Amino acid sequence: MTDRDHTTVTDARGPVNTGPGDQYVFYAATDRLIRRRAESLRISRDDRLHLAYRFVPPARYRIAADLLEEPGSVVLVDGRPGSGRRAAAIMLLHRFGEDRNVDEEGVRVEELPVTSKDRDAGSDEDEVSPGRGDRFLLDLSGITDEAEYGEARRRLARHRTQVQEAGAHMVVVLPWAMRHDHPPDLAQHTVTLGRPRGLAVLTRYLRMDGMQFRAADLAGTDLQRLCDQSAVRELVRLAGLVRDARDSDRFGDGFSAWLGQALHAVTNRADEVERQVATVRETPERALFLAAAVFEEVHADIVYAAWRRLMGMVGHEEEATSELGRTDFGARLKVLGIERGADGRLRFERLAYADAVRTYFWANFPGVRDDLRDWIDTSSELRGLTTDERVDVVVRFCERSLAAGRPDHLFDLAARWADRAPGAQCDPRAVAALELGLGHERLGGWFRRRMYEYVRSSALSDGLARVLTVVCRRSLAATHPDQAVVRLRYLAVRETEASQEAKEALLELASHDRRLYRLLIDRLRHGAGRNTSRVNPHLDLLTALLRSDRVPDPPRWPDLFLGWEAVLAQPPTELWHALVGSWLSAVADDGTREMALEVMVGATHGRAAALHRLYVIAYDWAGPTPSAARAAVANRFWQHIDHARYARTPLTEQSGAGQRTMEEAR
């Protein structure tokens, strides 16, 4: 469902996967997070809190929690598909911060790539670089191939060593299909989780949605069977459908009625759609059936226009008779069981029927999927659609395309929409499509790799560059921050109109994370050293990164030394003035940062031209009539410079030499 009430995030405590099914997360470009009955790969604190309020511990969960307690521990969890293994793994990692209002500063809670396919070219996929207390998830549950599992086991062994040495924590979700080949040497660290009580899961989710009910309301035979046999994710979906029935005001006015509708929806909808499609044999009726399902809750006139476009897209010839001679639109809707409300919007008479219709058509008419992609391309632009409605339509298409294994359809449409966006605007449909793809459990790696290929391409358009920047900043940075830094760096050094947005996003991301800051320094200083042209975007970006207002607090002086070393190795430029001046001001305002003066001078390695330029910059910064604070900082800086130039000269003579150099600078 699209949340139309908030302007930032619909629910900061977003859903986290409770089973092995597909997962999605996506955003509208207006910064409104739109969540449907799909879940996110994100394991941010907000998402962990959301899950913590609803989580029902499975059998043997406490054993796994005890094993994970010690620093350097690695716990492997096993369990049948649908038992909520991933949710349990996330909660095991979350428990280290659940007794505090916020996570420990600097602690990482991240998911690691499963195979070498899910990494950037040229990077070390086996280097985790954990810190003490960091928490990692390695979800291998989707592996079914022997060779892939062999590679994953080798990666697990390397990660385990790194985690143990650093005093971090890691939870690994094992693939049930490969249980015959689980690492025997890790048997003592492996816990096979049971399935949580289905009724307890359903009850918890219903109560979190504010449902009022009695125990007797959940005593039906069909519901008990569902709770005993269904995957946890299906019970979560059932709770969501009960909420949808309540919120729609169309399916009764009490819990029993809402639950009855939801039960019917999860057990009978697929068969009902199949039977109805079998009775609807004509192309116009089938096209209207699908158009209404994709454009549900949209005004009838817009659905009519989308329907006509769909018929043209699939090659249906127009009837020879005039419009007035054909079956009228309202009659067609009535035959198909589609309501036209008093507000003119179309909706199906039965709960969750549109979802089932879309699922049926994408599964059973594979030959028209390309046509449906092109139909969505133009129909989502129909006049009268609101931004939210356009994104809803795109989301419905994307869900089905991902389920059918066609991620290329999403990326293709995102590129088209991005390229057609006017001026510097960012098309919300393109953003929604890519963020939905990135959040998909099985195909998210495909989207990350495709993004990497595009940002490195010289043919990348400014429109798509803007979309990729937004997607990196809002979505990829939350799940794979290292990869977000890599992609944003490529976008930021392209020297186009769109590169400034990427530069700002990159600097903002790195300045709040010491590890990412160091990663970006390493990437940029190598780029700055290789580029000998007059225009060096890597050097420009590195200089901006090293300014005092961009450094994570407290500064890590070895990291800054490496960065300053790369900048000061280049011929003096105007870039130096802003960089050095920012640090002189920082030291004047905060004495704890005085180390910057010595480290900056040391980064010159005593080169006379560089030291002379630092003298001049400090003189300009202090001004002809400096304040006491500025004069003191400038004098200390000059002393460090003198010491570097005259290392074998007594300190009193160094100061005199410094004064002579200042006279020269004047």
XYZ file of C-alpha atoms in Angstrom:
666
model
C 0.000 0.000 0.000
C 1.185 3.494 -0.733
C 1.435 5.754 2.246
C 0.169 9.206 1.253
C 0.323 10.747 4.711
C 4.028 11.289 5.290
C 6.661 13.267 3.489
C 9.693 11.287 4.548
C 9.359 7.690 5.710
C 6.085 5.835 6.041
C 7.413 3.615 8.767
C 10.973 3.927 9.897
C 10.704 0.466 11.374
C 10.386 -1.241 8.049
C 9.715 -4.932 7.538
C 12.483 -7.482 7.568
C 12.210 -10.814 5.854
C 10.842 -13.580 8.031
C 11.226 -16.375 5.532
C 13.001 -17.357 2.324
C 10.773 -15.410 -0.074
C 11.594 -12.472 -2.304
C 12.158 -9.097 -0.687
C 11.903 -5.541 -1.891
C 12.347 -2.009 -0.693
C 11.740 1.090 -2.768
C 11.129 4.817 -2.569
C 9.246 7.548 -4.362
C 11.434 10.399 -5.518
C 9.502 12.754 -3.255
C 11.335 11.024 -0.372
C 8.269 9.088 0.690
C 9.074 5.505 1.442
C 6.446 3.266 -0.168
C 6.277 -0.194 1.338
C 4.048 -2.969 0.046
C 3.738 -6.601 1.019
C 7.386 -7.119 0.240
C 10.314 -6.916 2.547
C 13.706 -5.283 2.673
C 17.226 -6.603 2.800
C 18.171 -3.691 4.983
C 19.318 -4.539 8.460
C 19.486 -1.004 9.779
C 18.604 -0.334 13.388
C 15.130 0.912 12.481
C 14.371 -2.289 10.611
C 15.735 -4.413 13.424
C 13.548 -2.594 15.904
C 10.521 -3.118 13.688
C 11.212 -6.841 13.602
C 12.040 -6.995 17.314
C 8.525 -5.789 18.187
C 7.030 -8.622 16.131
C 9.593 -11.386 16.471
C 8.603 -14.726 17.988
C 11.751 -16.703 18.928
C 11.897 -20.171 17.360
C 12.906 -23.292 19.203
C 16.598 -23.358 20.216
C 16.996 -19.631 19.585
C 18.421 -19.114 23.084
C 21.163 -21.690 22.408
C 22.289 -19.718 19.366
C 22.167 -16.452 21.319
C 24.401 -17.880 24.043
C 26.941 -19.101 21.475
C 27.097 -15.642 19.899
C 27.740 -13.876 23.197
C 31.538 -14.066 23.197
C 33.595 -11.615 21.095
C 34.877 -13.284 17.943
C 32.015 -15.782 17.832
C 30.513 -17.202 14.640
C 27.177 -19.008 14.823
C 25.643 -21.010 12.006
C 21.871 -21.379 12.016
C 20.022 -24.036 10.056
C 16.342 -24.707 9.588
C 13.659 -25.604 7.095
C 12.623 -23.028 4.480
C 9.764 -20.928 5.807
C 10.856 -21.252 9.428
C 12.015 -17.626 9.678
C 15.733 -18.403 9.675
C 16.761 -15.005 8.346
C 14.611 -13.136 10.848
C 16.165 -15.156 13.650
C 19.677 -14.398 12.352
C 18.957 -10.683 12.265
C 17.581 -10.775 15.801
C 20.682 -12.613 17.009
C 22.778 -9.742 15.687
C 20.402 -7.137 17.031
C 20.475 -8.421 20.597
C 23.865 -6.778 21.240
C 22.248 -3.380 20.953
C 18.715 -3.999 22.181
C 19.406 -2.837 25.742
C 20.587 0.590 24.574
C 18.757 3.456 23.003
C 21.209 3.540 20.095
C 23.843 1.218 18.692
C 27.406 1.603 19.832
C 29.141 4.344 17.884
C 30.942 2.992 14.851
C 29.528 -0.549 15.132
C 28.683 -2.048 11.755
C 25.680 -4.287 11.173
C 26.073 -5.447 7.590
C 25.305 -8.267 5.231
C 28.241 -9.847 3.439
C 28.251 -10.903 -0.237
C 27.639 -14.588 -0.765
C 29.781 -15.271 -3.853
C 32.372 -13.552 -6.005
C 29.624 -12.501 -8.429
C 28.305 -10.077 -5.830
C 31.305 -7.758 -5.718
C 33.016 -5.025 -7.679
C 35.758 -5.722 -10.175
C 39.179 -5.114 -8.725
C 38.075 -5.293 -5.096
C 39.001 -7.899 -2.523
C 35.783 -9.749 -1.864
C 37.256 -11.645 1.044
C 38.442 -8.584 2.983
C 35.845 -7.717 5.616
C 38.093 -5.501 7.792
C 35.893 -5.942 10.877
C 36.225 -3.951 14.071
C 35.575 -5.117 17.604
C 31.856 -5.524 18.189
C 30.909 -5.356 14.488
C 28.081 -7.680 13.465
C 27.793 -9.475 10.145
C 25.163 -11.569 8.416
C 26.087 -14.129 5.771
C 22.886 -15.552 4.297
C 23.623 -18.703 2.275
C 20.044 -19.991 2.394
C 19.445 -19.482 -1.331
C 22.336 -21.679 -2.488
C 21.378 -24.938 -4.243
C 24.499 -25.555 -6.338
C 27.412 -27.683 -5.102
C 30.120 -25.523 -6.686
C 28.602 -22.299 -5.402
C 28.338 -23.741 -1.916
C 31.975 -24.806 -2.075
C 33.007 -21.227 -2.868
C 30.743 -19.919 -0.099
C 32.296 -22.280 2.424
C 35.789 -21.092 1.531
C 34.658 -17.492 1.920
C 33.034 -18.392 5.249
C 36.323 -19.831 6.519
C 38.191 -16.615 5.678
C 35.497 -14.396 7.151
C 35.449 -16.491 10.313
C 39.162 -15.962 10.857
C 38.809 -12.197 10.393
C 35.826 -12.014 12.744
C 37.566 -14.053 15.436
C 40.736 -11.970 15.304
C 38.813 -8.700 15.510
C 36.401 -9.722 18.284
C 33.385 -9.207 16.016
C 30.268 -11.391 15.649
C 28.840 -13.207 12.646
C 25.698 -15.241 12.016
C 25.549 -17.539 8.991
C 22.260 -18.874 7.593
C 22.960 -22.288 6.091
C 21.225 -23.642 2.973
C 18.774 -26.375 3.910
C 19.102 -28.002 0.477
C 22.840 -28.492 1.068
C 22.689 -29.791 4.637
C 24.492 -32.974 3.585
C 27.547 -30.816 2.874
C 27.604 -28.475 5.890
C 31.093 -27.837 7.368
C 31.724 -30.700 9.805
C 34.364 -28.711 11.693
C 31.715 -26.122 12.597
C 29.140 -28.574 13.900
C 29.631 -27.371 17.473
C 28.792 -23.818 16.328
C 25.697 -24.879 14.371
C 22.160 -24.606 15.750
C 19.149 -26.039 13.925
C 16.258 -23.727 14.678
C 12.704 -24.918 14.901
C 9.701 -23.154 13.415
C 8.074 -20.616 15.754
C 4.460 -21.248 16.702
C 2.424 -20.057 13.756
C -0.459 -18.788 15.863
C 1.944 -16.798 18.030
C 3.450 -15.158 14.917
C 0.036 -14.245 13.527
C -1.168 -12.931 16.881
C 1.911 -10.760 17.355
C 1.568 -9.128 13.931
C -2.171 -8.579 14.330
C -1.711 -6.887 17.685
C 1.072 -4.673 16.298
C -1.450 -3.536 13.661
C -3.858 -2.533 16.411
C -6.328 -5.387 15.895
C -8.837 -6.098 18.651
C -9.860 -9.762 18.840
C -10.494 -12.648 21.218
C -8.760 -16.001 21.352
C -11.964 -17.624 20.107
C -11.732 -15.559 16.894
C -8.581 -17.507 15.945
C -9.949 -20.964 16.709
C -11.212 -21.866 13.222
C -10.045 -25.125 11.676
C -8.823 -23.517 8.431
C -6.833 -20.912 10.326
C -5.310 -23.513 12.638
C -4.213 -25.571 9.639
C -2.665 -22.508 8.042
C -0.812 -21.600 11.236
C 0.513 -25.129 11.604
C 1.673 -25.648 8.020
C 2.391 -22.348 6.284
C 5.712 -20.571 6.012
C 6.183 -17.688 8.421
C 6.124 -15.189 5.556
C 2.635 -16.405 4.578
C 1.369 -15.766 8.093
C 2.855 -12.271 7.933
C 1.064 -11.773 4.619
C -2.187 -13.008 6.146
C -1.906 -10.456 8.943
C -1.292 -7.768 6.355
C -4.408 -8.772 4.422
C -6.505 -8.575 7.585
C -5.225 -5.026 8.024
C -5.996 -4.236 4.375
C -9.547 -5.536 4.769
C -10.051 -3.355 7.825
C -8.588 -0.253 6.233
C -10.590 -0.598 3.005
C -13.984 -0.207 4.738
C -15.417 -2.597 2.119
C -15.237 -5.982 3.810
C -17.367 -5.830 6.925
C -16.962 -3.977 10.160
C -15.498 -6.556 12.513
C -12.434 -8.730 12.984
C -14.192 -11.964 12.017
C -15.252 -10.534 8.669
C -11.794 -9.138 7.948
C -10.115 -12.415 8.884
C -12.556 -14.389 6.739
C -11.789 -12.251 3.707
C -8.051 -12.551 4.306
C -8.208 -16.336 4.702
C -10.153 -16.641 1.479
C -7.633 -14.440 -0.297
C -4.591 -16.530 0.686
C -6.200 -19.908 0.025
C -8.518 -19.512 -3.000
C -7.524 -16.505 -5.101
C -5.251 -18.271 -7.597
C -7.891 -20.868 -8.438
C -10.587 -18.206 -8.731
C -8.547 -16.162 -11.200
C -7.707 -19.210 -13.269
C -11.374 -20.146 -13.538
C -12.393 -16.618 -14.466
C -9.732 -16.222 -17.156
C -10.896 -19.518 -18.663
C -14.349 -18.000 -19.153
C -13.014 -14.728 -20.575
C -11.855 -15.697 -24.057
C -11.819 -12.415 -25.983
C -8.724 -10.198 -26.148
C -10.507 -6.946 -25.156
C -11.961 -8.477 -21.990
C -8.660 -10.085 -20.977
C -6.806 -6.856 -21.664
C -9.283 -4.909 -19.522
C -8.988 -7.532 -16.789
C -5.202 -7.029 -16.677
C -5.326 -3.250 -17.071
C -7.715 -2.933 -14.139
C -5.428 -5.133 -12.018
C -2.335 -3.052 -12.796
C -4.166 0.293 -12.465
C -6.406 -0.648 -9.538
C -7.640 2.336 -7.471
C -7.070 4.664 -10.440
C -9.854 6.721 -12.044
C -11.896 4.798 -14.631
C -11.097 7.204 -17.478
C -7.367 6.607 -17.013
C -7.854 2.839 -16.829
C -9.867 3.062 -20.043
C -6.993 4.836 -21.791
C -4.483 2.293 -20.447
C -6.737 -0.549 -21.624
C -6.914 0.829 -25.179
C -3.138 1.226 -25.257
C -2.668 -2.351 -24.094
C -4.841 -3.706 -26.874
C -2.776 -1.802 -29.413
C 0.449 -3.016 -27.835
C -0.530 -6.702 -28.115
C -1.677 -6.232 -31.726
C -5.438 -6.380 -31.279
C -7.334 -4.990 -34.260
C -10.019 -2.404 -33.518
C -13.627 -3.475 -33.996
C -15.217 -2.260 -37.217
C -18.151 -0.714 -35.382
C -18.030 2.723 -33.806
C -17.562 3.318 -30.096
C -21.326 3.686 -29.594
C -21.923 0.367 -31.300
C -19.714 -1.652 -28.990
C -20.347 -3.074 -25.547
C -20.113 -0.137 -23.180
C -17.238 0.180 -20.720
C -19.415 -0.156 -17.634
C -20.928 -3.414 -18.839
C -17.499 -4.868 -19.474
C -16.421 -3.922 -15.951
C -19.490 -5.504 -14.403
C -18.949 -8.803 -16.214
C -15.383 -8.918 -14.898
C -16.391 -8.170 -11.297
C -14.750 -4.749 -11.255
C -16.397 -1.976 -9.266
C -16.488 1.708 -10.166
C -16.752 3.640 -6.919
C -18.516 6.911 -6.315
C -15.125 8.593 -6.710
C -14.773 7.092 -10.183
C -11.930 4.768 -9.202
C -11.883 1.104 -10.198
C -11.338 -1.746 -7.776
C -12.015 -5.479 -7.668
C -14.885 -6.711 -5.533
C -12.703 -9.253 -3.713
C -9.761 -8.636 -1.402
C -6.291 -9.058 -2.974
C -7.856 -10.142 -6.274
C -5.799 -7.674 -8.333
C -2.576 -9.185 -6.966
C -3.702 -12.639 -8.034
C -4.701 -11.409 -11.505
C -1.305 -9.837 -12.109
C 0.445 -12.965 -10.881
C -1.611 -15.150 -13.220
C -0.980 -13.126 -16.368
C 2.768 -12.789 -15.865
C 3.097 -16.475 -15.093
C 0.907 -17.806 -17.892
C 1.464 -15.397 -20.811
C 5.274 -15.170 -21.069
C 5.105 -14.226 -24.746
C 3.622 -10.805 -24.001
C 6.043 -9.741 -21.246
C 8.033 -7.523 -23.614
C 4.771 -5.911 -24.759
C 3.761 -5.351 -21.147
C 7.086 -3.641 -20.474
C 6.499 -1.236 -23.359
C 2.888 -0.724 -22.265
C 3.966 0.260 -18.760
C 6.556 2.590 -20.250
C 3.947 4.813 -21.884
C 0.839 4.088 -19.821
C 2.504 5.157 -16.584
C 2.744 8.613 -18.158
C -0.991 8.954 -18.827
C -2.381 12.383 -18.057
C -4.255 12.555 -14.769
C -2.096 10.056 -12.861
C -0.601 11.388 -9.643
C 3.042 10.720 -8.799
C 2.021 8.124 -6.222
C -0.245 6.389 -8.735
C 2.515 6.305 -11.342
C 4.889 4.731 -8.832
C 2.206 2.244 -7.719
C 1.775 1.097 -11.308
C 5.521 0.727 -11.773
C 5.847 -1.203 -8.546
C 3.171 -3.682 -9.573
C 4.913 -4.243 -12.872
C 8.312 -4.600 -11.208
C 7.082 -7.147 -8.682
C 5.840 -9.395 -11.445
C 8.891 -8.924 -13.665
C 11.212 -9.837 -10.816
C 9.130 -12.882 -9.964
C 9.391 -13.912 -13.638
C 13.175 -13.440 -13.591
C 13.278 -10.399 -15.888
C 15.352 -7.784 -14.034
C 16.427 -6.395 -17.406
C 12.904 -5.095 -17.922
C 13.211 -2.935 -14.809
C 16.597 -1.541 -15.718
C 15.538 -0.920 -19.298
C 12.521 1.098 -18.205
C 14.494 2.982 -15.563
C 17.008 4.064 -18.219
C 14.228 5.177 -20.573
C 12.452 7.224 -17.919
C 15.679 8.738 -16.638
C 16.727 9.857 -20.112
C 13.354 11.467 -20.784
C 13.243 13.424 -17.512
C 13.277 17.168 -18.222
C 16.210 19.287 -17.096
C 17.810 18.199 -13.852
C 14.736 16.350 -12.599
C 14.841 12.751 -11.403
C 11.980 10.519 -12.551
C 10.372 8.809 -9.513
C 9.442 5.785 -11.617
C 13.092 5.124 -12.451
C 14.104 5.455 -8.811
C 11.316 3.133 -7.669
C 12.194 0.475 -10.238
C 15.892 0.364 -9.350
C 15.377 0.466 -5.594
C 12.849 -2.322 -5.867
C 15.371 -4.369 -7.807
C 18.203 -3.635 -5.373
C 16.087 -4.838 -2.471
C 15.232 -8.156 -4.112
C 16.729 -11.075 -2.232
C 17.616 -13.164 -5.278
C 18.273 -10.500 -7.936
C 19.678 -7.615 -5.897
C 23.223 -8.608 -6.888
C 22.257 -8.423 -10.560
C 21.207 -4.803 -10.115
C 24.358 -3.882 -8.196
C 26.518 -5.351 -10.945
C 24.523 -3.620 -13.689
C 24.824 -0.293 -11.862
C 28.581 -0.814 -11.635
C 28.793 -1.411 -15.381
C 26.789 1.717 -16.124
C 28.677 4.122 -13.839
C 31.948 3.067 -15.485
C 30.570 3.568 -18.990
C 31.386 6.698 -20.978
C 27.945 6.428 -22.589
C 26.083 7.002 -19.308
C 23.504 9.770 -19.704
C 23.109 12.586 -17.204
C 19.525 11.525 -16.540
C 20.448 7.986 -15.551
C 23.462 9.290 -13.609
C 21.087 11.377 -11.452
C 18.861 8.378 -10.824
C 21.812 6.160 -9.922
C 23.059 8.849 -7.540
C 19.721 8.955 -5.722
C 19.533 5.156 -5.589
C 23.076 4.862 -4.221
C 22.474 7.495 -1.566
C 19.116 6.267 -0.320
C 19.097 2.540 -0.897
C 22.478 0.992 -1.687
C 24.243 2.952 1.046
C 21.960 1.327 3.618
C 22.682 -2.247 2.563
C 26.076 -2.187 0.835
C 27.815 1.079 1.792
C 31.182 0.074 0.323
C 29.596 -0.532 -3.065
C 27.681 2.744 -2.803
C 30.988 4.578 -2.281
C 32.529 2.901 -5.322
C 29.608 3.781 -7.612
C 29.244 7.322 -6.330
C 32.949 7.906 -6.869
C 32.652 6.988 -10.540
C 29.649 9.267 -10.859
C 31.341 12.124 -9.013
C 34.436 12.295 -11.237
C 32.594 12.255 -14.574
C 32.770 16.069 -14.972
C 29.185 16.476 -16.121
C 26.253 18.516 -14.854
C 25.060 15.556 -12.799
C 28.430 14.882 -11.153
C 28.009 17.595 -8.513
C 25.026 15.770 -6.998
C 27.050 12.562 -6.831
C 29.974 14.426 -5.268
C 27.775 15.847 -2.514
C 26.178 12.457 -1.844
C 29.589 10.771 -1.700
C 31.114 13.312 0.676
C 28.063 13.163 2.925
C 28.182 9.368 3.083
C 31.906 9.152 3.804
C 32.008 11.949 6.366
C 29.718 10.002 8.722
C 31.600 6.699 8.649
C 35.289 6.407 9.524
C 35.736 3.155 7.600
C 34.102 4.526 4.450
C 36.165 7.692 4.841
C 39.363 5.661 4.779
C 38.082 3.598 1.842
C 37.355 6.723 -0.169
C 40.729 8.276 0.632
C 42.451 5.144 -0.674
C 40.414 5.141 -3.887
C 40.863 8.849 -4.571
C 44.561 9.145 -3.815
C 45.370 6.372 -6.277
C 43.213 8.080 -8.889
C 44.842 11.433 -8.152
C 48.295 9.969 -8.598
C 47.492 8.284 -11.923
C 45.853 11.334 -13.483
C 48.548 13.756 -14.658
C 46.265 15.981 -16.712
C 45.615 19.564 -15.769
C 42.053 18.734 -14.786
C 42.139 16.060 -12.101
C 38.649 15.319 -10.685
C 40.042 12.712 -8.293
C 42.353 15.301 -6.790
C 39.572 17.881 -6.564
C 37.317 15.392 -4.802
C 40.079 14.214 -2.461
C 40.841 17.798 -1.483
C 37.171 18.435 -0.697
C 37.033 15.221 1.345
C 40.041 16.246 3.453
C 38.581 19.571 4.572
C 38.079 19.824 8.312
C 34.276 19.921 8.042
C 34.233 16.586 6.208
C 36.293 14.524 8.654
C 34.563 12.057 10.993
C 35.064 13.048 14.621
C 37.497 12.352 16.179
C 39.930 12.490 13.239
C 42.112 9.520 12.411
C 45.429 11.202 11.714
C 47.024 8.289 9.784
C 44.134 8.431 7.297
C 44.476 12.181 6.918
C 48.241 11.857 6.461
C 47.706 9.530 3.484
C 45.218 11.917 1.941
C 47.268 15.055 2.531
C 50.326 13.254 1.208
C 48.543 12.645 -2.117
C 47.302 16.239 -2.390
C 50.592 17.881 -1.381
C 52.537 15.682 -3.798
C 50.920 17.623 -6.672
C 52.091 21.080 -7.753
C 50.615 23.823 -5.534
C 47.168 24.905 -6.685
C 44.315 27.036 -5.403
C 42.859 23.812 -3.971
C 45.429 24.005 -1.199
C 44.118 27.297 0.143
C 40.644 26.050 1.077
C 42.004 22.784 2.468
C 44.775 24.222 4.637
C 42.683 27.215 5.684
C 39.858 24.952 6.882
C 42.252 23.126 9.201
C 43.910 26.245 10.529
C 40.415 27.526 11.415
C 39.513 24.184 12.984
C 42.589 24.291 15.218
C 41.831 27.882 16.205
C 38.319 26.823 17.251
C 39.257 23.486 18.833
C 42.660 22.923 20.385
C 42.220 19.141 20.376
C 42.811 19.217 16.619
C 46.268 20.769 16.841
C 47.798 17.507 15.652
C 46.619 18.551 12.170
C 49.397 21.135 11.957
C 52.197 18.639 12.434
C 50.598 15.902 10.320
C 49.936 18.255 7.425
C 53.532 19.476 7.408
C 54.813 15.912 7.667
C 52.773 14.947 4.589
C 54.974 17.245 2.463
C 58.038 15.061 3.197
C 60.096 18.268 3.491
C 59.676 19.442 -0.115
C 60.684 23.093 -0.158
C 58.072 24.267 -2.672
C 55.249 22.681 -0.691
C 56.476 24.066 2.620
C 56.871 27.528 1.159
C 53.296 27.412 -0.140
C 52.041 26.371 3.317
C 53.832 29.429 4.764
C 52.070 31.715 2.304
C 48.653 30.140 2.896
C 49.023 30.516 6.662
C 50.042 34.144 6.227
C 46.996 34.887 4.053
C 44.754 33.034 6.506
C 46.051 34.981 9.536
C 45.640 38.343 7.788
C 47.516 41.605 8.374
C 45.995 42.102 11.851
C 45.247 38.574 13.092
C 43.340 37.792 16.266
C 45.291 36.285 19.140
C 43.921 32.822 18.383
C 44.808 33.005 14.703
C 48.240 34.418 15.388
C 48.990 31.608 17.841
C 47.902 28.914 15.382
C 49.859 30.474 12.524
C 53.009 30.697 14.658
C 52.755 27.060 15.703
C 52.212 26.048 12.088
C 55.267 28.045 10.973
C 57.353 26.374 13.653
C 56.401 22.930 12.301
C 57.290 24.096 8.804
C 60.618 25.493 9.997
C 61.399 22.257 11.761
C 60.715 20.311 8.574
C 62.962 22.620 6.518
C 65.751 23.046 9.044
C 65.619 19.771 10.927
C 69.278 20.074 11.941
C 69.062 23.714 13.020
C 68.425 24.731 16.682
C 64.846 25.738 17.358
C 65.710 29.435 17.998
C 67.352 29.660 14.599
C 64.414 27.813 13.028
C 62.081 30.557 14.249
C 64.358 33.227 12.808
C 64.429 31.418 9.503
C 60.687 31.291 9.635
C 60.488 35.044 10.068
C 62.796 35.600 7.105
C 60.612 33.302 4.976
C 57.546 35.247 6.027
C 59.169 38.468 4.927
C 59.801 36.850 1.554
C 56.157 35.739 1.402
C 55.014 39.305 1.976
